[in-house]
Amino acid sequence: ARFEFLNFDKDSQLLGPVGQLKDKWLTFGFNYFFEGHQTKIQLNYIIKDEEMPSGISKPENNTLLIQGAYYF
């Protein structure tokens, strides 16, 4: 698990890519290595919470990442 927090400078032009004031990301991850094989699978689910200025709707952009790897 991982938690990320970013507070953009709201007193200047340095806002987030979609105009957000703050970003909070919570990531849950899972790795599985298959015994006797040279294979693994990774899964991450990222819950994103952006604080937007008044009048701007909050984006819905949670992310699911799945990755497989094979060593040969």
PDB file of N, CA, C and O in Angstrom:
ATOM      1  N   ALA A   1       0.852  -1.178   0.000  1.00  0.00           N
ATOM      2  CA  ALA A   1       0.000   0.000   0.000  1.00  0.00           C
ATOM      3  C   ALA A   1       0.897   1.240   0.000  1.00  0.00           C
ATOM      4  O   ALA A   1       2.037   1.200   0.487  1.00  0.00           O
ATOM      5  N   ARG A   2       0.368   2.305  -0.555  1.00  0.00           N
ATOM      6  CA  ARG A   2       1.123   3.563  -0.619  1.00  0.00           C
ATOM      7  C   ARG A   2       0.132   4.725  -0.584  1.00  0.00           C
ATOM      8  O   ARG A   2      -0.959   4.646  -1.138  1.00  0.00           O
ATOM      9  N   PHE A   3       0.526   5.834   0.064  1.00  0.00           N
ATOM     10  CA  PHE A   3      -0.281   7.048   0.106  1.00  0.00           C
ATOM     11  C   PHE A   3       0.568   8.191  -0.419  1.00  0.00           C
ATOM     12  O   PHE A   3       1.715   8.361  -0.011  1.00  0.00           O
ATOM     13  N   GLU A   4      -0.003   8.985  -1.331  1.00  0.00           N
ATOM     14  CA  GLU A   4       0.690  10.153  -1.872  1.00  0.00           C
ATOM     15  C   GLU A   4      -0.195  11.371  -1.675  1.00  0.00           C
ATOM     16  O   GLU A   4      -1.411  11.300  -1.838  1.00  0.00           O
ATOM     17  N   PHE A   5       0.424  12.503  -1.334  1.00  0.00           N
ATOM     18  CA  PHE A   5      -0.308  13.745  -1.141  1.00  0.00           C
ATOM     19  C   PHE A   5       0.495  14.884  -1.763  1.00  0.00           C
ATOM     20  O   PHE A   5       1.703  14.976  -1.558  1.00  0.00           O
ATOM     21  N   LEU A   6      -0.174  15.727  -2.536  1.00  0.00           N
ATOM     22  CA  LEU A   6       0.476  16.871  -3.171  1.00  0.00           C
ATOM     23  C   LEU A   6      -0.434  18.077  -3.025  1.00  0.00           C
ATOM     24  O   LEU A   6      -1.603  18.035  -3.389  1.00  0.00           O
ATOM     25  N   ASN A   7       0.098  19.148  -2.463  1.00  0.00           N
ATOM     26  CA  ASN A   7      -0.643  20.389  -2.273  1.00  0.00           C
ATOM     27  C   ASN A   7      -0.079  21.419  -3.246  1.00  0.00           C
ATOM     28  O   ASN A   7       1.033  21.904  -3.074  1.00  0.00           O
ATOM     29  N   PHE A   8      -0.846  21.746  -4.295  1.00  0.00           N
ATOM     30  CA  PHE A   8      -0.390  22.712  -5.288  1.00  0.00           C
ATOM     31  C   PHE A   8      -0.464  24.128  -4.724  1.00  0.00           C
ATOM     32  O   PHE A   8      -1.229  24.401  -3.807  1.00  0.00           O
ATOM     33  N   ASP A   9       0.312  25.038  -5.277  1.00  0.00           N
ATOM     34  CA  ASP A   9       0.348  26.425  -4.829  1.00  0.00           C
ATOM     35  C   ASP A   9      -0.842  27.175  -5.411  1.00  0.00           C
ATOM     36  O   ASP A   9      -0.837  27.571  -6.570  1.00  0.00           O
ATOM     37  N   LYS A  10      -1.886  27.382  -4.607  1.00  0.00           N
ATOM     38  CA  LYS A  10      -3.110  28.003  -5.124  1.00  0.00           C
ATOM     39  C   LYS A  10      -3.020  29.525  -5.224  1.00  0.00           C
ATOM     40  O   LYS A  10      -3.931  30.164  -5.721  1.00  0.00           O
ATOM     41  N   ASP A  11      -1.921  30.138  -4.759  1.00  0.00           N
ATOM     42  CA  ASP A  11      -1.775  31.587  -4.853  1.00  0.00           C
ATOM     43  C   ASP A  11      -1.054  32.028  -6.125  1.00  0.00           C
ATOM     44  O   ASP A  11      -0.798  33.194  -6.315  1.00  0.00           O
ATOM     45  N   SER A  12      -0.718  31.071  -6.972  1.00  0.00           N
ATOM     46  CA  SER A  12      -0.035  31.422  -8.221  1.00  0.00           C
ATOM     47  C   SER A  12      -0.640  30.609  -9.362  1.00  0.00           C
ATOM     48  O   SER A  12      -1.697  30.021  -9.231  1.00  0.00           O
ATOM     49  N   GLN A  13       0.037  30.537 -10.460  1.00  0.00           N
ATOM     50  CA  GLN A  13      -0.434  29.805 -11.630  1.00  0.00           C
ATOM     51  C   GLN A  13      -0.053  28.336 -11.589  1.00  0.00           C
ATOM     52  O   GLN A  13      -0.265  27.626 -12.552  1.00  0.00           O
ATOM     53  N   LEU A  14       0.530  27.880 -10.482  1.00  0.00           N
ATOM     54  CA  LEU A  14       1.019  26.507 -10.403  1.00  0.00           C
ATOM     55  C   LEU A  14      -0.045  25.578  -9.842  1.00  0.00           C
ATOM     56  O   LEU A  14       0.038  25.108  -8.709  1.00  0.00           O
ATOM     57  N   LEU A  15      -1.070  25.292 -10.629  1.00  0.00           N
ATOM     58  CA  LEU A  15      -2.091  24.336 -10.239  1.00  0.00           C
ATOM     59  C   LEU A  15      -1.809  23.011 -10.931  1.00  0.00           C
ATOM     60  O   LEU A  15      -0.923  22.906 -11.771  1.00  0.00           O
ATOM     61  N   GLY A  16      -2.552  21.985 -10.579  1.00  0.00           N
ATOM     62  CA  GLY A  16      -2.363  20.675 -11.182  1.00  0.00           C
ATOM     63  C   GLY A  16      -2.745  20.666 -12.655  1.00  0.00           C
ATOM     64  O   GLY A  16      -3.293  21.637 -13.177  1.00  0.00           O
ATOM     65  N   PRO A  17      -2.504  19.548 -13.338  1.00  0.00           N
ATOM     66  CA  PRO A  17      -2.758  19.462 -14.774  1.00  0.00           C
ATOM     67  C   PRO A  17      -4.209  19.715 -15.169  1.00  0.00           C
ATOM     68  O   PRO A  17      -4.473  20.155 -16.280  1.00  0.00           O
ATOM     69  N   VAL A  18      -5.158  19.409 -14.284  1.00  0.00           N
ATOM     70  CA  VAL A  18      -6.568  19.678 -14.601  1.00  0.00           C
ATOM     71  C   VAL A  18      -7.128  20.787 -13.705  1.00  0.00           C
ATOM     72  O   VAL A  18      -8.323  20.911 -13.531  1.00  0.00           O
ATOM     73  N   GLY A  19      -6.246  21.608 -13.125  1.00  0.00           N
ATOM     74  CA  GLY A  19      -6.657  22.745 -12.310  1.00  0.00           C
ATOM     75  C   GLY A  19      -6.881  22.432 -10.842  1.00  0.00           C
ATOM     76  O   GLY A  19      -7.397  23.252 -10.101  1.00  0.00           O
ATOM     77  N   GLN A  20      -6.482  21.250 -10.396  1.00  0.00           N
ATOM     78  CA  GLN A  20      -6.745  20.877  -9.012  1.00  0.00           C
ATOM     79  C   GLN A  20      -5.840  21.608  -8.030  1.00  0.00           C
ATOM     80  O   GLN A  20      -4.744  22.026  -8.364  1.00  0.00           O
ATOM     81  N   LEU A  21      -6.328  21.732  -6.784  1.00  0.00           N
ATOM     82  CA  LEU A  21      -5.575  22.369  -5.717  1.00  0.00           C
ATOM     83  C   LEU A  21      -4.754  21.347  -4.930  1.00  0.00           C
ATOM     84  O   LEU A  21      -3.658  21.648  -4.471  1.00  0.00           O
ATOM     85  N   LYS A  22      -5.305  20.148  -4.739  1.00  0.00           N
ATOM     86  CA  LYS A  22      -4.630  19.089  -3.986  1.00  0.00           C
ATOM     87  C   LYS A  22      -4.883  17.753  -4.656  1.00  0.00           C
ATOM     88  O   LYS A  22      -5.937  17.535  -5.240  1.00  0.00           O
ATOM     89  N   ASP A  23      -3.913  16.868  -4.560  1.00  0.00           N
ATOM     90  CA  ASP A  23      -4.040  15.487  -5.028  1.00  0.00           C
ATOM     91  C   ASP A  23      -3.789  14.556  -3.855  1.00  0.00           C
ATOM     92  O   ASP A  23      -2.831  14.747  -3.104  1.00  0.00           O
ATOM     93  N   LYS A  24      -4.637  13.554  -3.704  1.00  0.00           N
ATOM     94  CA  LYS A  24      -4.409  12.480  -2.739  1.00  0.00           C
ATOM     95  C   LYS A  24      -4.601  11.174  -3.490  1.00  0.00           C
ATOM     96  O   LYS A  24      -5.639  10.971  -4.120  1.00  0.00           O
ATOM     97  N   TRP A  25      -3.588  10.321  -3.463  1.00  0.00           N
ATOM     98  CA  TRP A  25      -3.650   9.023  -4.133  1.00  0.00           C
ATOM     99  C   TRP A  25      -3.383   7.937  -3.105  1.00  0.00           C
ATOM    100  O   TRP A  25      -2.426   8.004  -2.343  1.00  0.00           O
ATOM    101  N   LEU A  26      -4.237   6.921  -3.108  1.00  0.00           N
ATOM    102  CA  LEU A  26      -4.064   5.755  -2.255  1.00  0.00           C
ATOM    103  C   LEU A  26      -3.941   4.540  -3.171  1.00  0.00           C
ATOM    104  O   LEU A  26      -4.837   4.281  -3.975  1.00  0.00           O
ATOM    105  N   THR A  27      -2.821   3.824  -3.071  1.00  0.00           N
ATOM    106  CA  THR A  27      -2.547   2.692  -3.955  1.00  0.00           C
ATOM    107  C   THR A  27      -2.508   1.404  -3.146  1.00  0.00           C
ATOM    108  O   THR A  27      -1.844   1.337  -2.110  1.00  0.00           O
ATOM    109  N   PHE A  28      -3.230   0.404  -3.646  1.00  0.00           N
ATOM    110  CA  PHE A  28      -3.167  -0.943  -3.094  1.00  0.00           C
ATOM    111  C   PHE A  28      -2.562  -1.837  -4.164  1.00  0.00           C
ATOM    112  O   PHE A  28      -2.997  -1.808  -5.310  1.00  0.00           O
ATOM    113  N   GLY A  29      -1.561  -2.618  -3.787  1.00  0.00           N
ATOM    114  CA  GLY A  29      -0.876  -3.442  -4.764  1.00  0.00           C
ATOM    115  C   GLY A  29      -0.807  -4.896  -4.343  1.00  0.00           C
ATOM    116  O   GLY A  29      -0.887  -5.229  -3.155  1.00  0.00           O
ATOM    117  N   PHE A  30      -0.671  -5.756  -5.342  1.00  0.00           N
ATOM    118  CA  PHE A  30      -0.578  -7.189  -5.115  1.00  0.00           C
ATOM    119  C   PHE A  30       0.376  -7.772  -6.151  1.00  0.00           C
ATOM    120  O   PHE A  30       0.271  -7.471  -7.338  1.00  0.00           O
ATOM    121  N   ASN A  31       1.338  -8.556  -5.688  1.00  0.00           N
ATOM    122  CA  ASN A  31       2.268  -9.266  -6.571  1.00  0.00           C
ATOM    123  C   ASN A  31       2.140 -10.751  -6.305  1.00  0.00           C
ATOM    124  O   ASN A  31       2.046 -11.175  -5.150  1.00  0.00           O
ATOM    125  N   TYR A  32       2.140 -11.551  -7.371  1.00  0.00           N
ATOM    126  CA  TYR A  32       2.104 -12.995  -7.200  1.00  0.00           C
ATOM    127  C   TYR A  32       3.135 -13.638  -8.122  1.00  0.00           C
ATOM    128  O   TYR A  32       3.142 -13.384  -9.322  1.00  0.00           O
ATOM    129  N   PHE A  33       4.013 -14.440  -7.507  1.00  0.00           N
ATOM    130  CA  PHE A  33       5.028 -15.163  -8.251  1.00  0.00           C
ATOM    131  C   PHE A  33       4.586 -16.621  -8.338  1.00  0.00           C
ATOM    132  O   PHE A  33       4.361 -17.265  -7.310  1.00  0.00           O
ATOM    133  N   PHE A  34       4.442 -17.156  -9.541  1.00  0.00           N
ATOM    134  CA  PHE A  34       4.001 -18.531  -9.737  1.00  0.00           C
ATOM    135  C   PHE A  34       5.154 -19.484  -9.434  1.00  0.00           C
ATOM    136  O   PHE A  34       6.208 -19.424 -10.080  1.00  0.00           O
ATOM    137  N   GLU A  35       4.954 -20.360  -8.456  1.00  0.00           N
ATOM    138  CA  GLU A  35       5.996 -21.288  -8.033  1.00  0.00           C
ATOM    139  C   GLU A  35       6.297 -22.295  -9.137  1.00  0.00           C
ATOM    140  O   GLU A  35       5.387 -22.865  -9.740  1.00  0.00           O
ATOM    141  N   GLY A  36       7.579 -22.484  -9.426  1.00  0.00           N
ATOM    142  CA  GLY A  36       7.992 -23.431 -10.449  1.00  0.00           C
ATOM    143  C   GLY A  36       7.933 -22.876 -11.855  1.00  0.00           C
ATOM    144  O   GLY A  36       8.238 -23.580 -12.808  1.00  0.00           O
ATOM    145  N   HIS A  37       7.521 -21.643 -12.005  1.00  0.00           N
ATOM    146  CA  HIS A  37       7.450 -21.001 -13.317  1.00  0.00           C
ATOM    147  C   HIS A  37       8.246 -19.701 -13.250  1.00  0.00           C
ATOM    148  O   HIS A  37       8.547 -19.195 -12.184  1.00  0.00           O
ATOM    149  N   GLN A  38       8.551 -19.166 -14.373  1.00  0.00           N
ATOM    150  CA  GLN A  38       9.292 -17.895 -14.416  1.00  0.00           C
ATOM    151  C   GLN A  38       8.321 -16.768 -14.747  1.00  0.00           C
ATOM    152  O   GLN A  38       8.558 -15.954 -15.635  1.00  0.00           O
ATOM    153  N   THR A  39       7.232 -16.726 -14.011  1.00  0.00           N
ATOM    154  CA  THR A  39       6.149 -15.794 -14.322  1.00  0.00           C
ATOM    155  C   THR A  39       5.692 -15.093 -13.051  1.00  0.00           C
ATOM    156  O   THR A  39       5.691 -15.682 -11.975  1.00  0.00           O
ATOM    157  N   LYS A  40       5.295 -13.846 -13.202  1.00  0.00           N
ATOM    158  CA  LYS A  40       4.675 -13.119 -12.100  1.00  0.00           C
ATOM    159  C   LYS A  40       3.565 -12.233 -12.649  1.00  0.00           C
ATOM    160  O   LYS A  40       3.550 -11.878 -13.826  1.00  0.00           O
ATOM    161  N   ILE A  41       2.650 -11.863 -11.771  1.00  0.00           N
ATOM    162  CA  ILE A  41       1.584 -10.940 -12.128  1.00  0.00           C
ATOM    163  C   ILE A  41       1.536  -9.853 -11.051  1.00  0.00           C
ATOM    164  O   ILE A  41       1.752 -10.133  -9.870  1.00  0.00           O
ATOM    165  N   GLN A  42       1.311  -8.633 -11.486  1.00  0.00           N
ATOM    166  CA  GLN A  42       1.226  -7.491 -10.578  1.00  0.00           C
ATOM    167  C   GLN A  42      -0.101  -6.785 -10.811  1.00  0.00           C
ATOM    168  O   GLN A  42      -0.537  -6.626 -11.952  1.00  0.00           O
ATOM    169  N   LEU A  43      -0.731  -6.365  -9.733  1.00  0.00           N
ATOM    170  CA  LEU A  43      -2.005  -5.664  -9.809  1.00  0.00           C
ATOM    171  C   LEU A  43      -1.939  -4.469  -8.867  1.00  0.00           C
ATOM    172  O   LEU A  43      -1.531  -4.615  -7.711  1.00  0.00           O
ATOM    173  N   ASN A  44      -2.281  -3.295  -9.358  1.00  0.00           N
ATOM    174  CA  ASN A  44      -2.357  -2.081  -8.544  1.00  0.00           C
ATOM    175  C   ASN A  44      -3.703  -1.419  -8.773  1.00  0.00           C
ATOM    176  O   ASN A  44      -4.159  -1.302  -9.916  1.00  0.00           O
ATOM    177  N   TYR A  45      -4.331  -0.974  -7.701  1.00  0.00           N
ATOM    178  CA  TYR A  45      -5.552  -0.174  -7.809  1.00  0.00           C
ATOM    179  C   TYR A  45      -5.273   1.158  -7.134  1.00  0.00           C
ATOM    180  O   TYR A  45      -4.880   1.202  -5.966  1.00  0.00           O
ATOM    181  N   ILE A  46      -5.443   2.257  -7.885  1.00  0.00           N
ATOM    182  CA  ILE A  46      -5.132   3.599  -7.383  1.00  0.00           C
ATOM    183  C   ILE A  46      -6.437   4.368  -7.232  1.00  0.00           C
ATOM    184  O   ILE A  46      -7.186   4.542  -8.188  1.00  0.00           O
ATOM    185  N   ILE A  47      -6.697   4.813  -6.007  1.00  0.00           N
ATOM    186  CA  ILE A  47      -7.865   5.642  -5.704  1.00  0.00           C
ATOM    187  C   ILE A  47      -7.378   7.092  -5.673  1.00  0.00           C
ATOM    188  O   ILE A  47      -6.534   7.440  -4.852  1.00  0.00           O
ATOM    189  N   LYS A  48      -7.902   7.903  -6.588  1.00  0.00           N
ATOM    190  CA  LYS A  48      -7.455   9.286  -6.714  1.00  0.00           C
ATOM    191  C   LYS A  48      -8.526  10.229  -6.165  1.00  0.00           C
ATOM    192  O   LYS A  48      -9.703  10.068  -6.453  1.00  0.00           O
ATOM    193  N   ASP A  49      -8.095  11.216  -5.402  1.00  0.00           N
ATOM    194  CA  ASP A  49      -9.005  12.209  -4.840  1.00  0.00           C
ATOM    195  C   ASP A  49      -8.391  13.591  -5.086  1.00  0.00           C
ATOM    196  O   ASP A  49      -7.430  13.971  -4.440  1.00  0.00           O
ATOM    197  N   GLU A  50      -8.935  14.314  -6.058  1.00  0.00           N
ATOM    198  CA  GLU A  50      -8.445  15.655  -6.375  1.00  0.00           C
ATOM    199  C   GLU A  50      -9.381  16.698  -5.766  1.00  0.00           C
ATOM    200  O   GLU A  50     -10.589  16.575  -5.882  1.00  0.00           O
ATOM    201  N   GLU A  51      -8.800  17.687  -5.126  1.00  0.00           N
ATOM    202  CA  GLU A  51      -9.595  18.813  -4.606  1.00  0.00           C
ATOM    203  C   GLU A  51      -9.586  19.912  -5.657  1.00  0.00           C
ATOM    204  O   GLU A  51      -8.535  20.458  -5.988  1.00  0.00           O
ATOM    205  N   MET A  52     -10.755  20.215  -6.187  1.00  0.00           N
ATOM    206  CA  MET A  52     -10.880  21.183  -7.278  1.00  0.00           C
ATOM    207  C   MET A  52     -11.358  22.532  -6.750  1.00  0.00           C
ATOM    208  O   MET A  52     -12.028  22.599  -5.722  1.00  0.00           O
ATOM    209  N   PRO A  53     -11.035  23.630  -7.448  1.00  0.00           N
ATOM    210  CA  PRO A  53     -11.586  24.934  -7.082  1.00  0.00           C
ATOM    211  C   PRO A  53     -13.103  24.929  -7.251  1.00  0.00           C
ATOM    212  O   PRO A  53     -13.661  24.105  -7.975  1.00  0.00           O
ATOM    213  N   SER A  54     -13.774  25.834  -6.575  1.00  0.00           N
ATOM    214  CA  SER A  54     -15.233  25.877  -6.661  1.00  0.00           C
ATOM    215  C   SER A  54     -15.674  26.118  -8.100  1.00  0.00           C
ATOM    216  O   SER A  54     -15.055  26.863  -8.847  1.00  0.00           O
ATOM    217  N   GLY A  55     -16.725  25.421  -8.508  1.00  0.00           N
ATOM    218  CA  GLY A  55     -17.257  25.554  -9.855  1.00  0.00           C
ATOM    219  C   GLY A  55     -16.695  24.561 -10.859  1.00  0.00           C
ATOM    220  O   GLY A  55     -17.176  24.474 -11.974  1.00  0.00           O
ATOM    221  N   ILE A  56     -15.673  23.807 -10.474  1.00  0.00           N
ATOM    222  CA  ILE A  56     -15.088  22.808 -11.376  1.00  0.00           C
ATOM    223  C   ILE A  56     -15.403  21.427 -10.816  1.00  0.00           C
ATOM    224  O   ILE A  56     -15.143  21.149  -9.645  1.00  0.00           O
ATOM    225  N   SER A  57     -15.985  20.579 -11.649  1.00  0.00           N
ATOM    226  CA  SER A  57     -16.360  19.242 -11.177  1.00  0.00           C
ATOM    227  C   SER A  57     -15.123  18.370 -10.994  1.00  0.00           C
ATOM    228  O   SER A  57     -14.141  18.477 -11.718  1.00  0.00           O
ATOM    229  N   LYS A  58     -15.202  17.500 -10.011  1.00  0.00           N
ATOM    230  CA  LYS A  58     -14.100  16.604  -9.681  1.00  0.00           C
ATOM    231  C   LYS A  58     -14.047  15.462 -10.701  1.00  0.00           C
ATOM    232  O   LYS A  58     -15.054  14.835 -10.993  1.00  0.00           O
ATOM    233  N   PRO A  59     -12.870  15.168 -11.278  1.00  0.00           N
ATOM    234  CA  PRO A  59     -12.774  14.069 -12.244  1.00  0.00           C
ATOM    235  C   PRO A  59     -12.883  12.707 -11.554  1.00  0.00           C
ATOM    236  O   PRO A  59     -12.465  12.546 -10.416  1.00  0.00           O
ATOM    237  N   GLU A  60     -13.458  11.758 -12.241  1.00  0.00           N
ATOM    238  CA  GLU A  60     -13.520  10.367 -11.772  1.00  0.00           C
ATOM    239  C   GLU A  60     -12.455   9.597 -12.544  1.00  0.00           C
ATOM    240  O   GLU A  60     -12.669   9.237 -13.697  1.00  0.00           O
ATOM    241  N   ASN A  61     -11.308   9.376 -11.942  1.00  0.00           N
ATOM    242  CA  ASN A  61     -10.210   8.771 -12.690  1.00  0.00           C
ATOM    243  C   ASN A  61      -9.399   7.785 -11.852  1.00  0.00           C
ATOM    244  O   ASN A  61      -8.179   7.779 -11.898  1.00  0.00           O
ATOM    245  N   ASN A  62     -10.085   6.933 -11.093  1.00  0.00           N
ATOM    246  CA  ASN A  62      -9.377   5.856 -10.413  1.00  0.00           C
ATOM    247  C   ASN A  62      -8.769   4.935 -11.468  1.00  0.00           C
ATOM    248  O   ASN A  62      -9.243   4.861 -12.594  1.00  0.00           O
ATOM    249  N   THR A  63      -7.713   4.219 -11.097  1.00  0.00           N
ATOM    250  CA  THR A  63      -6.947   3.459 -12.076  1.00  0.00           C
ATOM    251  C   THR A  63      -6.713   2.027 -11.600  1.00  0.00           C
ATOM    252  O   THR A  63      -6.387   1.806 -10.436  1.00  0.00           O
ATOM    253  N   LEU A  64      -6.860   1.080 -12.510  1.00  0.00           N
ATOM    254  CA  LEU A  64      -6.512  -0.311 -12.264  1.00  0.00           C
ATOM    255  C   LEU A  64      -5.389  -0.682 -13.235  1.00  0.00           C
ATOM    256  O   LEU A  64      -5.539  -0.537 -14.446  1.00  0.00           O
ATOM    257  N   LEU A  65      -4.263  -1.130 -12.690  1.00  0.00           N
ATOM    258  CA  LEU A  65      -3.110  -1.518 -13.508  1.00  0.00           C
ATOM    259  C   LEU A  65      -2.844  -3.010 -13.305  1.00  0.00           C
ATOM    260  O   LEU A  65      -2.749  -3.473 -12.171  1.00  0.00           O
ATOM    261  N   ILE A  66      -2.729  -3.748 -14.395  1.00  0.00           N
ATOM    262  CA  ILE A  66      -2.391  -5.168 -14.343  1.00  0.00           C
ATOM    263  C   ILE A  66      -1.193  -5.388 -15.264  1.00  0.00           C
ATOM    264  O   ILE A  66      -1.187  -4.927 -16.402  1.00  0.00           O
ATOM    265  N   GLN A  67      -0.186  -6.082 -14.753  1.00  0.00           N
ATOM    266  CA  GLN A  67       1.014  -6.321 -15.534  1.00  0.00           C
ATOM    267  C   GLN A  67       1.477  -7.747 -15.307  1.00  0.00           C
ATOM    268  O   GLN A  67       1.496  -8.236 -14.171  1.00  0.00           O
ATOM    269  N   GLY A  68       1.840  -8.404 -16.368  1.00  0.00           N
ATOM    270  CA  GLY A  68       2.404  -9.740 -16.281  1.00  0.00           C
ATOM    271  C   GLY A  68       3.842  -9.727 -16.781  1.00  0.00           C
ATOM    272  O   GLY A  68       4.205  -8.938 -17.643  1.00  0.00           O
ATOM    273  N   ALA A  69       4.654 -10.602 -16.219  1.00  0.00           N
ATOM    274  CA  ALA A  69       6.050 -10.689 -16.635  1.00  0.00           C
ATOM    275  C   ALA A  69       6.465 -12.150 -16.723  1.00  0.00           C
ATOM    276  O   ALA A  69       6.054 -12.972 -15.898  1.00  0.00           O
ATOM    277  N   TYR A  70       7.282 -12.448 -17.718  1.00  0.00           N
ATOM    278  CA  TYR A  70       7.815 -13.797 -17.909  1.00  0.00           C
ATOM    279  C   TYR A  70       9.303 -13.679 -18.158  1.00  0.00           C
ATOM    280  O   TYR A  70       9.746 -12.906 -19.014  1.00  0.00           O
ATOM    281  N   TYR A  71      10.084 -14.412 -17.377  1.00  0.00           N
ATOM    282  CA  TYR A  71      11.531 -14.413 -17.511  1.00  0.00           C
ATOM    283  C   TYR A  71      11.938 -15.589 -18.404  1.00  0.00           C
ATOM    284  O   TYR A  71      11.571 -16.722 -18.139  1.00  0.00           O
ATOM    285  N   PHE A  72      12.635 -15.303 -19.497  1.00  0.00           N
ATOM    286  CA  PHE A  72      13.085 -16.384 -20.373  1.00  0.00           C
ATOM    287  C   PHE A  72      14.557 -16.248 -20.669  1.00  0.00           C
ATOM    288  O   PHE A  72      15.198 -15.301 -20.424  1.00  0.00           O
TER     289      PHE A  72
END
